[in-house]
Short mmCIF file of C-alpha atoms and ligand atoms in Angstrom, two decimals:
data_model
loop_
_atom_site.label_atom_id
_atom_site.label_comp_id
_atom_site.label_asym_id
_atom_site.label_seq_id
_atom_site.Cartn_x
_atom_site.Cartn_y
_atom_site.Cartn_z
CA MET A 1 21.13 -10.53 20.31
CA LYS A 2 20.87 -6.85 19.95
CA ALA A 3 20.50 -5.23 16.36
CA VAL A 4 19.96 -1.93 14.71
CA CYS A 5 16.50 -2.13 13.10
CA TRP A 6 14.89 0.18 10.57
CA ASN A 7 11.48 1.44 11.64
CA GLY A 8 10.64 3.97 9.08
CA ALA A 9 12.13 7.17 7.74
CA ASN A 10 14.64 8.75 10.40
CA ASP A 11 13.41 6.13 12.62
CA VAL A 12 16.23 3.33 13.63
CA ARG A 13 15.92 1.36 17.00
CA VAL A 14 18.19 -0.96 18.81
CA GLU A 15 16.18 -3.90 19.36
CA THR A 16 16.46 -7.65 20.52
CA VAL A 17 16.07 -9.98 17.56
CA PRO A 18 16.89 -13.94 17.13
CA ASP A 19 20.42 -14.82 16.88
CA PRO A 20 21.37 -15.63 13.26
CA LYS A 21 22.02 -19.28 12.38
CA ILE A 22 23.60 -21.12 9.56
CA ILE A 23 21.12 -21.88 6.90
CA ASN A 24 23.15 -23.05 4.01
CA PRO A 25 26.37 -25.40 3.84
CA ARG A 26 28.51 -22.44 2.76
CA ASP A 27 27.27 -19.94 5.45
CA ALA A 28 29.28 -18.75 8.42
CA VAL A 29 28.12 -16.79 11.48
CA ILE A 30 30.63 -13.95 12.82
CA ARG A 31 30.56 -12.07 16.06
CA ILE A 32 30.81 -8.37 15.18
CA THR A 33 33.61 -6.53 16.65
CA THR A 34 33.28 -3.36 14.81
CA THR A 35 30.66 -1.85 12.30
CA ALA A 36 30.14 1.36 10.70
CA ILE A 37 27.39 3.47 9.38
CA CYS A 38 27.73 4.45 5.87
CA GLY A 39 26.39 7.15 3.46
CA SER A 40 24.59 4.27 1.52
CA ASP A 41 22.73 3.61 4.82
CA LEU A 42 21.21 7.13 4.68
CA HIS A 43 19.45 6.51 1.41
CA LEU A 44 17.60 3.94 3.62
CA TYR A 45 17.45 6.07 6.70
CA ASN A 46 15.94 8.84 4.45
CA GLY A 47 13.38 6.30 3.33
CA TYR A 48 14.37 6.53 -0.44
CA VAL A 49 14.57 2.72 -0.81
CA PRO A 50 10.81 1.53 -1.21
CA THR A 51 11.64 -2.09 -0.25
CA MET A 52 12.57 -1.72 3.11
CA GLU A 53 10.34 -3.43 5.85
CA LYS A 54 10.00 -2.43 9.59
CA GLY A 55 12.61 -4.67 11.67
CA ASP A 56 14.96 -5.02 8.96
CA ILE A 57 18.37 -5.01 10.23
CA LEU A 58 20.84 -2.31 8.94
CA GLY A 59 24.48 -2.39 8.15
CA HIS A 60 27.04 -3.57 5.48
CA GLU A 61 30.25 -2.50 6.93
CA MET A 62 31.31 -5.18 9.52
CA MET A 63 34.11 -7.20 11.00
CA GLY A 64 34.45 -9.79 13.64
CA GLU A 65 35.31 -13.21 14.63
CA VAL A 66 33.80 -16.45 12.91
CA VAL A 67 31.83 -18.42 15.56
CA GLU A 68 29.98 -20.93 13.36
CA ILE A 69 30.91 -22.44 10.07
CA GLY A 70 28.59 -24.41 7.54
CA SER A 71 29.78 -27.99 6.74
CA ALA A 72 30.87 -26.85 2.90
CA VAL A 73 33.16 -23.95 4.27
CA LYS A 74 36.69 -25.35 4.13
CA ASN A 75 39.05 -22.39 4.40
CA LEU A 76 37.82 -20.92 7.80
CA ASN A 77 38.52 -21.92 11.29
CA ILE A 78 36.32 -20.73 14.33
CA GLY A 79 38.06 -17.64 15.68
CA ASP A 80 39.42 -16.38 12.42
CA ARG A 81 39.35 -12.58 12.46
CA VAL A 82 37.61 -11.35 9.31
CA VAL A 83 36.26 -8.56 7.41
CA VAL A 84 33.07 -8.83 5.25
CA PRO A 85 33.02 -7.42 1.86
CA PHE A 86 29.43 -5.49 1.51
CA PRO A 87 28.49 -7.10 -1.98
CA ILE A 88 27.67 -10.80 -1.78
CA GLY A 89 29.27 -12.70 -4.36
CA CYS A 90 28.75 -16.48 -4.98
CA GLY A 91 32.43 -16.74 -6.43
CA ASN A 92 31.40 -19.14 -9.26
CA CYS A 93 29.14 -17.17 -11.43
CA TRP A 94 30.51 -15.52 -14.84
CA TYR A 95 30.60 -12.16 -13.04
CA CYS A 96 32.43 -13.21 -10.06
CA GLN A 97 34.75 -15.07 -12.18
CA HIS A 98 35.64 -12.02 -13.68
CA ASP A 99 36.10 -10.05 -10.53
CA PHE A 100 32.72 -8.15 -11.01
CA TRP A 101 31.97 -9.29 -7.53
CA SER A 102 29.08 -6.72 -6.92
CA LEU A 103 27.40 -8.03 -10.14
CA CYS A 104 26.92 -11.63 -8.96
CA ASP A 105 24.19 -13.46 -10.62
CA ASN A 106 23.38 -15.84 -7.70
CA SER A 107 23.45 -13.50 -4.50
CA ASN A 108 19.91 -12.10 -4.68
CA PRO A 109 16.81 -14.33 -4.64
CA ASN A 110 14.63 -11.44 -4.92
CA ALA A 111 16.37 -10.07 -8.15
CA TRP A 112 12.93 -10.43 -9.95
CA LEU A 113 11.50 -7.67 -7.67
CA ALA A 114 14.20 -5.33 -8.67
CA GLU A 115 13.99 -6.33 -12.26
CA LYS A 116 9.90 -5.60 -12.10
CA PHE A 117 10.17 -2.25 -10.68
CA MET A 118 13.43 -1.02 -11.88
CA GLY A 119 14.28 -2.67 -14.79
CA TYR A 120 17.49 -4.17 -13.43
CA SER A 121 18.55 -7.06 -11.30
CA PRO A 122 21.09 -6.18 -8.42
CA SER A 123 23.04 -8.63 -6.52
CA GLY A 124 22.70 -9.11 -2.81
CA ILE A 125 23.92 -6.53 -0.44
CA PHE A 126 24.11 -6.88 3.35
CA GLY A 127 21.25 -4.96 5.27
CA TYR A 128 20.25 -3.30 2.14
CA SER A 129 16.31 -3.76 1.61
CA HIS A 130 14.30 -6.71 0.06
CA MET A 131 15.04 -5.72 -3.47
CA LEU A 132 18.76 -6.41 -2.82
CA GLY A 133 18.19 -9.73 -1.35
CA GLY A 134 16.70 -9.06 2.25
CA TYR A 135 19.81 -10.11 4.21
CA ALA A 136 20.06 -9.07 7.50
CA GLY A 137 22.77 -6.48 8.21
CA GLY A 138 25.90 -6.06 10.44
CA GLN A 139 24.78 -3.31 12.77
CA ALA A 140 24.32 -6.35 15.18
CA GLN A 141 26.10 -8.55 17.40
CA TYR A 142 26.07 -11.18 15.16
CA ALA A 143 25.60 -11.65 11.33
CA ARG A 144 25.07 -14.66 8.83
CA VAL A 145 27.51 -14.38 5.88
CA PRO A 146 26.44 -16.48 2.84
CA PHE A 147 28.95 -17.84 0.63
CA ALA A 148 31.46 -17.48 3.68
CA ASP A 149 34.30 -19.17 1.67
CA THR A 150 34.49 -16.32 -0.56
CA GLY A 151 32.76 -13.44 1.47
CA LEU A 152 35.05 -13.55 4.42
CA PHE A 153 38.55 -12.01 4.24
CA LYS A 154 41.09 -13.15 6.86
CA ILE A 155 42.80 -10.51 8.67
CA PRO A 156 46.51 -10.89 9.87
CA ASP A 157 47.48 -10.35 13.36
CA GLY A 158 48.90 -6.90 14.49
CA LEU A 159 46.23 -4.61 12.93
CA THR A 160 43.57 -3.07 14.87
CA ASP A 161 39.76 -3.32 13.95
CA GLU A 162 39.80 0.50 13.03
CA GLN A 163 42.69 0.06 10.71
CA VAL A 164 40.97 -2.63 8.47
CA VAL A 165 37.25 -2.30 9.06
CA PHE A 166 36.83 -0.04 5.94
CA LEU A 167 38.11 -2.83 3.93
CA THR A 168 34.44 -3.63 3.98
CA ASP A 169 33.40 -0.85 1.80
CA ILE A 170 34.79 2.79 1.72
CA PHE A 171 38.36 2.17 1.10
CA PRO A 172 37.79 -0.23 -1.88
CA THR A 173 34.96 2.21 -2.96
CA GLY A 174 37.18 5.20 -3.10
CA TYR A 175 39.85 2.90 -4.72
CA MET A 176 37.51 1.83 -7.22
CA ALA A 177 36.22 5.37 -7.92
CA ALA A 178 39.70 6.54 -8.84
CA ASP A 179 40.78 3.25 -10.48
CA ASN A 180 38.04 3.88 -12.79
CA CYS A 181 39.57 7.00 -13.91
CA ASN A 182 42.68 5.58 -15.63
CA ILE A 183 44.67 8.27 -13.93
CA GLN A 184 47.78 9.13 -15.88
CA PRO A 185 51.13 11.03 -14.68
CA GLY A 186 50.06 14.70 -14.54
CA ASP A 187 46.46 14.13 -14.23
CA ILE A 188 44.27 16.60 -12.08
CA VAL A 189 41.27 14.61 -10.53
CA ALA A 190 38.24 16.55 -8.90
CA VAL A 191 36.25 14.95 -6.31
CA TRP A 192 32.79 16.18 -5.56
CA GLY A 193 31.93 15.45 -1.88
CA CYS A 194 34.38 14.97 1.21
CA GLY A 195 32.31 12.36 2.98
CA PRO A 196 33.97 9.26 3.97
CA VAL A 197 33.92 7.81 0.60
CA ALA A 198 35.31 10.78 -0.89
CA GLN A 199 38.10 10.93 1.61
CA PHE A 200 39.32 7.58 0.54
CA THR A 201 38.88 8.57 -3.11
CA ILE A 202 41.44 11.54 -2.64
CA LYS A 203 43.89 9.33 -1.02
CA SER A 204 43.29 6.69 -3.89
CA ALA A 205 43.83 8.94 -6.61
CA TYR A 206 47.27 9.99 -5.23
CA LEU A 207 48.24 6.29 -4.63
CA LEU A 208 47.24 5.79 -8.41
CA GLY A 209 49.56 8.50 -9.31
CA ALA A 210 47.33 11.76 -9.81
CA GLU A 211 49.40 14.90 -9.72
CA ARG A 212 46.74 16.93 -8.06
CA VAL A 213 43.46 16.39 -6.33
CA ILE A 214 40.47 19.09 -6.04
CA ALA A 215 38.06 18.33 -3.41
CA ILE A 216 34.46 20.09 -3.21
CA ASP A 217 32.03 20.28 -0.50
CA ARG A 218 30.50 22.75 1.97
CA ILE A 219 30.95 21.29 5.24
CA PRO A 220 34.01 22.84 6.89
CA GLU A 221 35.46 20.11 8.81
CA ARG A 222 35.09 17.90 5.85
CA LEU A 223 37.00 20.35 3.46
CA GLN A 224 39.70 20.50 6.20
CA MET A 225 40.09 16.68 6.56
CA ALA A 226 40.38 16.55 2.59
CA LYS A 227 43.10 19.13 2.87
CA ASP A 228 45.04 17.96 5.89
CA GLN A 229 44.69 14.25 5.43
CA GLY A 230 44.12 14.08 1.86
CA LYS A 231 46.46 16.71 0.44
CA ALA A 232 43.65 17.83 -1.72
CA GLU A 233 42.95 21.36 -2.87
CA ILE A 234 39.60 22.26 -1.66
CA LEU A 235 36.41 24.44 -2.76
CA ASN A 236 33.56 25.33 -0.80
CA TYR A 237 30.78 25.27 -3.26
CA GLU A 238 28.79 27.61 -1.16
CA GLU A 239 31.59 30.24 -1.61
CA VAL A 240 32.79 29.79 -5.08
CA ASP A 241 31.62 29.17 -8.49
CA VAL A 242 32.93 25.47 -8.78
CA GLY A 243 33.02 25.35 -12.54
CA GLU A 244 34.73 28.60 -13.09
CA ALA A 245 37.21 27.81 -10.15
CA LEU A 246 38.02 24.45 -11.73
CA LYS A 247 38.72 25.96 -15.11
CA GLU A 248 41.00 28.51 -13.76
CA MET A 249 42.74 25.82 -11.69
CA THR A 250 43.41 23.62 -14.88
CA GLY A 251 44.38 26.06 -17.53
CA GLY A 252 41.05 26.51 -19.01
CA ARG A 253 40.63 22.78 -19.77
CA GLY A 254 38.94 21.15 -16.92
CA PRO A 255 39.87 18.38 -14.55
CA ASP A 256 41.31 15.10 -16.42
CA ALA A 257 38.59 13.06 -14.17
CA CYS A 258 35.64 14.18 -12.26
CA ILE A 259 34.20 11.77 -9.53
CA ASP A 260 30.78 12.17 -8.08
CA ALA A 261 31.39 10.94 -4.47
CA VAL A 262 27.93 12.39 -3.41
CA GLY A 263 25.03 10.37 -5.02
CA LEU A 264 21.47 10.98 -4.92
CA GLU A 265 21.26 13.11 -1.76
CA ALA A 266 23.17 15.93 -3.38
CA HIS A 267 22.52 19.32 -1.61
CA GLY A 268 22.50 22.85 -3.03
CA THR A 269 21.08 23.84 -6.51
CA GLY A 270 23.52 21.62 -8.25
CA LEU A 271 24.21 24.23 -10.63
CA GLU A 272 27.12 26.12 -9.16
CA GLY A 273 29.53 26.38 -11.89
CA VAL A 274 27.27 25.31 -14.63
CA TYR A 275 27.09 28.43 -17.01
CA ASP A 276 23.97 30.23 -17.79
CA GLU A 277 23.75 29.43 -21.43
CA VAL A 278 24.39 25.83 -20.87
CA LYS A 279 21.66 25.80 -18.27
CA GLN A 280 19.36 27.11 -20.86
CA ALA A 281 20.81 24.86 -23.56
CA VAL A 282 20.53 21.50 -21.60
CA ARG A 283 17.38 22.78 -19.52
CA LEU A 284 19.00 21.69 -16.38
CA GLU A 285 16.34 21.27 -13.89
CA THR A 286 16.78 23.22 -10.28
CA ASP A 287 14.37 21.33 -8.21
CA ARG A 288 16.25 17.87 -8.17
CA PRO A 289 19.72 18.97 -8.11
CA HIS A 290 22.47 16.46 -8.91
CA VAL A 291 26.18 16.66 -8.71
CA LEU A 292 26.07 14.42 -11.56
CA ARG A 293 25.33 16.77 -14.21
CA GLN A 294 27.96 19.25 -12.76
CA VAL A 295 30.67 16.71 -13.19
CA MET A 296 29.66 16.18 -16.89
CA ILE A 297 29.72 19.81 -17.52
CA ASP A 298 32.99 20.41 -15.82
CA CYS A 299 35.00 17.58 -16.99
CA ARG A 300 37.76 18.33 -19.56
CA LYS A 301 36.81 16.89 -23.08
CA GLY A 302 37.58 13.18 -23.38
CA GLY A 303 38.05 13.15 -19.55
CA HIS A 304 36.77 10.33 -17.38
CA VAL A 305 33.62 10.69 -15.16
CA SER A 306 33.64 8.26 -12.26
CA ILE A 307 30.46 7.72 -10.16
CA PRO A 308 30.59 5.99 -6.91
CA GLY A 309 27.66 7.95 -5.52
CA VAL A 310 24.78 5.77 -5.39
CA TYR A 311 21.78 6.30 -7.61
CA VAL A 312 18.81 3.93 -7.41
CA GLY A 313 16.25 4.87 -9.81
CA VAL A 314 15.75 7.59 -12.66
CA VAL A 315 17.89 10.83 -12.74
CA ASP A 316 16.29 13.40 -15.12
CA LYS A 317 17.87 15.88 -17.41
CA ILE A 318 21.26 14.32 -17.86
CA PRO A 319 23.08 16.62 -20.41
CA MET A 320 23.60 13.79 -22.78
CA GLY A 321 24.99 16.34 -25.33
CA ALA A 322 27.66 17.58 -23.41
CA ALA A 323 28.59 13.80 -22.64
CA MET A 324 28.38 12.70 -26.26
CA ASN A 325 30.16 15.65 -27.83
CA LYS A 326 32.88 15.89 -25.08
CA ALA A 327 33.78 12.03 -25.73
CA LEU A 328 33.36 11.47 -21.91
CA VAL A 329 34.31 7.93 -20.49
CA PHE A 330 31.83 6.78 -17.84
CA LYS A 331 32.57 4.36 -15.14
CA MET A 332 30.28 3.54 -12.14
CA GLY A 333 28.85 0.80 -9.88
CA GLN A 334 28.77 -0.81 -6.68
CA THR A 335 32.31 -1.62 -5.53
CA HIS A 336 33.64 -5.04 -6.62
CA VAL A 337 35.16 -5.07 -3.07
CA HIS A 338 36.77 -8.66 -3.04
CA LYS A 339 38.94 -7.53 -6.08
CA TYR A 340 40.88 -4.99 -4.28
CA LEU A 341 41.21 -6.63 -0.71
CA ASN A 342 44.77 -7.98 -1.20
CA ALA A 343 46.00 -4.79 -2.77
CA LEU A 344 44.55 -2.52 -0.21
CA LEU A 345 45.47 -4.63 2.71
CA ASP A 346 49.01 -4.37 1.60
CA HIS A 347 48.79 -0.57 1.67
CA ILE A 348 47.66 -0.88 5.17
CA GLN A 349 50.34 -3.15 6.19
CA ASN A 350 53.06 -1.28 4.61
CA GLY A 351 51.99 2.07 6.05
CA ARG A 352 50.94 3.84 3.03
CA ILE A 353 47.50 4.29 4.68
CA ASP A 354 45.78 4.14 7.86
CA PRO A 355 42.16 4.27 7.14
CA SER A 356 41.25 5.06 10.93
CA PHE A 357 41.80 8.70 10.02
CA VAL A 358 38.36 9.14 8.97
CA ILE A 359 36.76 8.05 12.20
CA THR A 360 35.21 10.95 14.16
CA HIS A 361 32.96 8.99 16.51
CA ARG A 362 33.05 5.59 18.38
CA LEU A 363 29.69 4.55 20.06
CA PRO A 364 28.27 1.56 21.46
CA LEU A 365 25.81 -0.27 19.37
CA ASP A 366 22.86 1.26 21.77
CA GLU A 367 23.78 4.65 20.53
CA ALA A 368 23.27 3.92 17.01
CA PRO A 369 20.24 6.09 16.73
CA ARG A 370 22.20 9.19 17.60
CA GLY A 371 25.02 7.92 15.40
CA TYR A 372 22.51 8.20 12.48
CA GLU A 373 21.29 11.48 13.52
CA ILE A 374 24.43 13.25 13.78
CA PHE A 375 25.88 11.37 10.66
CA LYS A 376 22.97 12.43 8.64
CA ASP A 377 22.69 16.06 9.97
CA LYS A 378 26.69 16.48 10.06
CA LYS A 379 26.47 17.60 13.61
CA GLU A 380 29.29 17.55 16.15
CA ASN A 381 31.65 17.61 13.23
CA CYS A 382 30.59 14.08 12.46
CA ILE A 383 32.56 12.58 9.59
CA LYS A 384 32.60 8.69 9.99
CA VAL A 385 30.75 6.48 12.97
CA VAL A 386 31.77 3.36 13.92
CA LEU A 387 29.82 1.06 16.46
CA LYS A 388 31.05 -1.22 18.99
CA PRO A 389 28.58 -4.10 19.46
P1 NAD B 401 28.04 11.27 3.14
O1 NAD B 401 26.66 11.44 2.93
O2 NAD B 401 28.71 11.21 4.41
O3 NAD B 401 28.97 12.23 2.08
C1 NAD B 401 28.35 13.11 1.13
C2 NAD B 401 29.30 14.55 1.10
O4 NAD B 401 28.59 15.24 -0.16
C3 NAD B 401 28.77 15.43 2.04
O5 NAD B 401 29.85 15.58 3.01
C4 NAD B 401 27.82 16.33 1.71
O6 NAD B 401 28.19 17.68 2.25
C5 NAD B 401 28.45 16.32 0.07
N1 NAD B 401 27.70 17.22 -0.84
C6 NAD B 401 26.31 17.32 -0.75
N2 NAD B 401 26.01 17.73 -1.87
C7 NAD B 401 27.13 18.46 -2.65
C8 NAD B 401 27.28 19.11 -3.52
N3 NAD B 401 26.18 19.59 -4.28
N4 NAD B 401 28.48 19.25 -4.01
C9 NAD B 401 29.70 18.74 -3.34
N5 NAD B 401 29.45 18.02 -2.32
C10 NAD B 401 28.22 17.76 -1.95
O7 NAD B 401 28.43 9.81 2.24
P2 NAD B 401 29.50 8.85 1.99
O8 NAD B 401 29.65 7.69 2.95
O9 NAD B 401 30.71 9.54 1.74
O10 NAD B 401 28.98 8.27 0.68
C11 NAD B 401 29.15 9.24 -0.49
C12 NAD B 401 28.18 8.28 -1.59
O11 NAD B 401 28.89 7.15 -1.99
C13 NAD B 401 26.98 7.89 -1.14
O12 NAD B 401 25.98 7.94 -2.27
C14 NAD B 401 26.82 6.40 -0.93
O13 NAD B 401 25.74 5.80 -1.13
C15 NAD B 401 27.90 6.07 -2.07
N6 NAD B 401 28.46 4.98 -1.78
C16 NAD B 401 28.82 3.99 -2.77
C17 NAD B 401 29.49 2.83 -2.69
C18 NAD B 401 29.56 2.02 -3.95
O14 NAD B 401 29.81 0.87 -3.97
N7 NAD B 401 29.47 2.44 -5.19
C19 NAD B 401 29.79 2.43 -1.64
C20 NAD B 401 29.78 3.20 -0.34
C21 NAD B 401 28.83 4.52 -0.62
ZN1 ZN B 402 28.81 1.56 2.67
#
């Protein structure tokens, strides 16, 4: 089959590789009909994750049709149309049983590797390096899905791939990011980033009852999408002092919730909106900018800080004094996708959201290298790329 393979930083290639096979009785193999490139893939593309190897198949946002089923999978049939949650969950461990699907104890045979180097043992994720299980990803014609009886979600007839493919990741991720803010009537939510994850965060904040959403980025077409599609008020951080603007827009108090939907590839100084004296006091670094610091500084006292943006290692100079003395509430993590599937499918079926709004580019699998390039560099007004194997 053909698959998108990692070959080093900024080097992905479409290669011919062996077809996946059933290895365990709970596996299934799917033929992929639609797959997407995620901001999380950019961390790999940029070479920030050290446990990638040449030839690794990328991709964790995939859907398709079941073509092979292991002997222990009783709830699926050949031909079922399914989406694949990006975290791999066994369904049996304490974490899966408590709906913490992205924290599964049994899906990462290489957890020891991460434990050794990073001090934590993550669960398995498709196409996300050997530290996270070494699973082949879904930017390919076929993929093996372990624990398929819990790891495949059937899609009812009448919905297109583009309406449901983002159930794999960015819709639940945006939704959990908002859900983590305990949104109350009247709340003002600020979202850093207007990438695909942020676009769903904005919509989800309104679905969960926010009164106003303020979205922050510098890319004009992304800001425009946040405004037109998301009904957000927008701030271009290259044009305004975000901290000052947020204060002004919230009666001097600051947003009730601040969401970092950017993660470790934050661009800019990261200090926009942080007052000089605060910069001094917490000795914020300027060489490794982080939106994370800014959300902590700008959030109102007692507010919620939610972090869907991915961090993999150590982040330096976190203003812990601000966090402690402002009594901030922090929530973060890889998304517990399985937990949200039924509720979000219901939103799609009832027309409260059509997730396809975010797609700007539809490319054949062969053009994946170009897809990565334009998505990373935000060229050609690119916001979200889907690939059609
Ligand atoms: P993306 O790279 O397309 O979007 C990031 C956006 O942040 C861009 O539009 C960029 O211009 C903007 N940005 C950069 N610096 C900024 C700054 N200083 N202030 C405000 N905005 C800034 O990526 P995406 O697909 O939207 O993903 C966003 C993040 O979410 C990534 O870190 C990704 O890894 C993470 N993610 C997490 C999960 C999860 O389970 N928690 C799932 C999917 C993605
Ligand atoms: Zn993703």
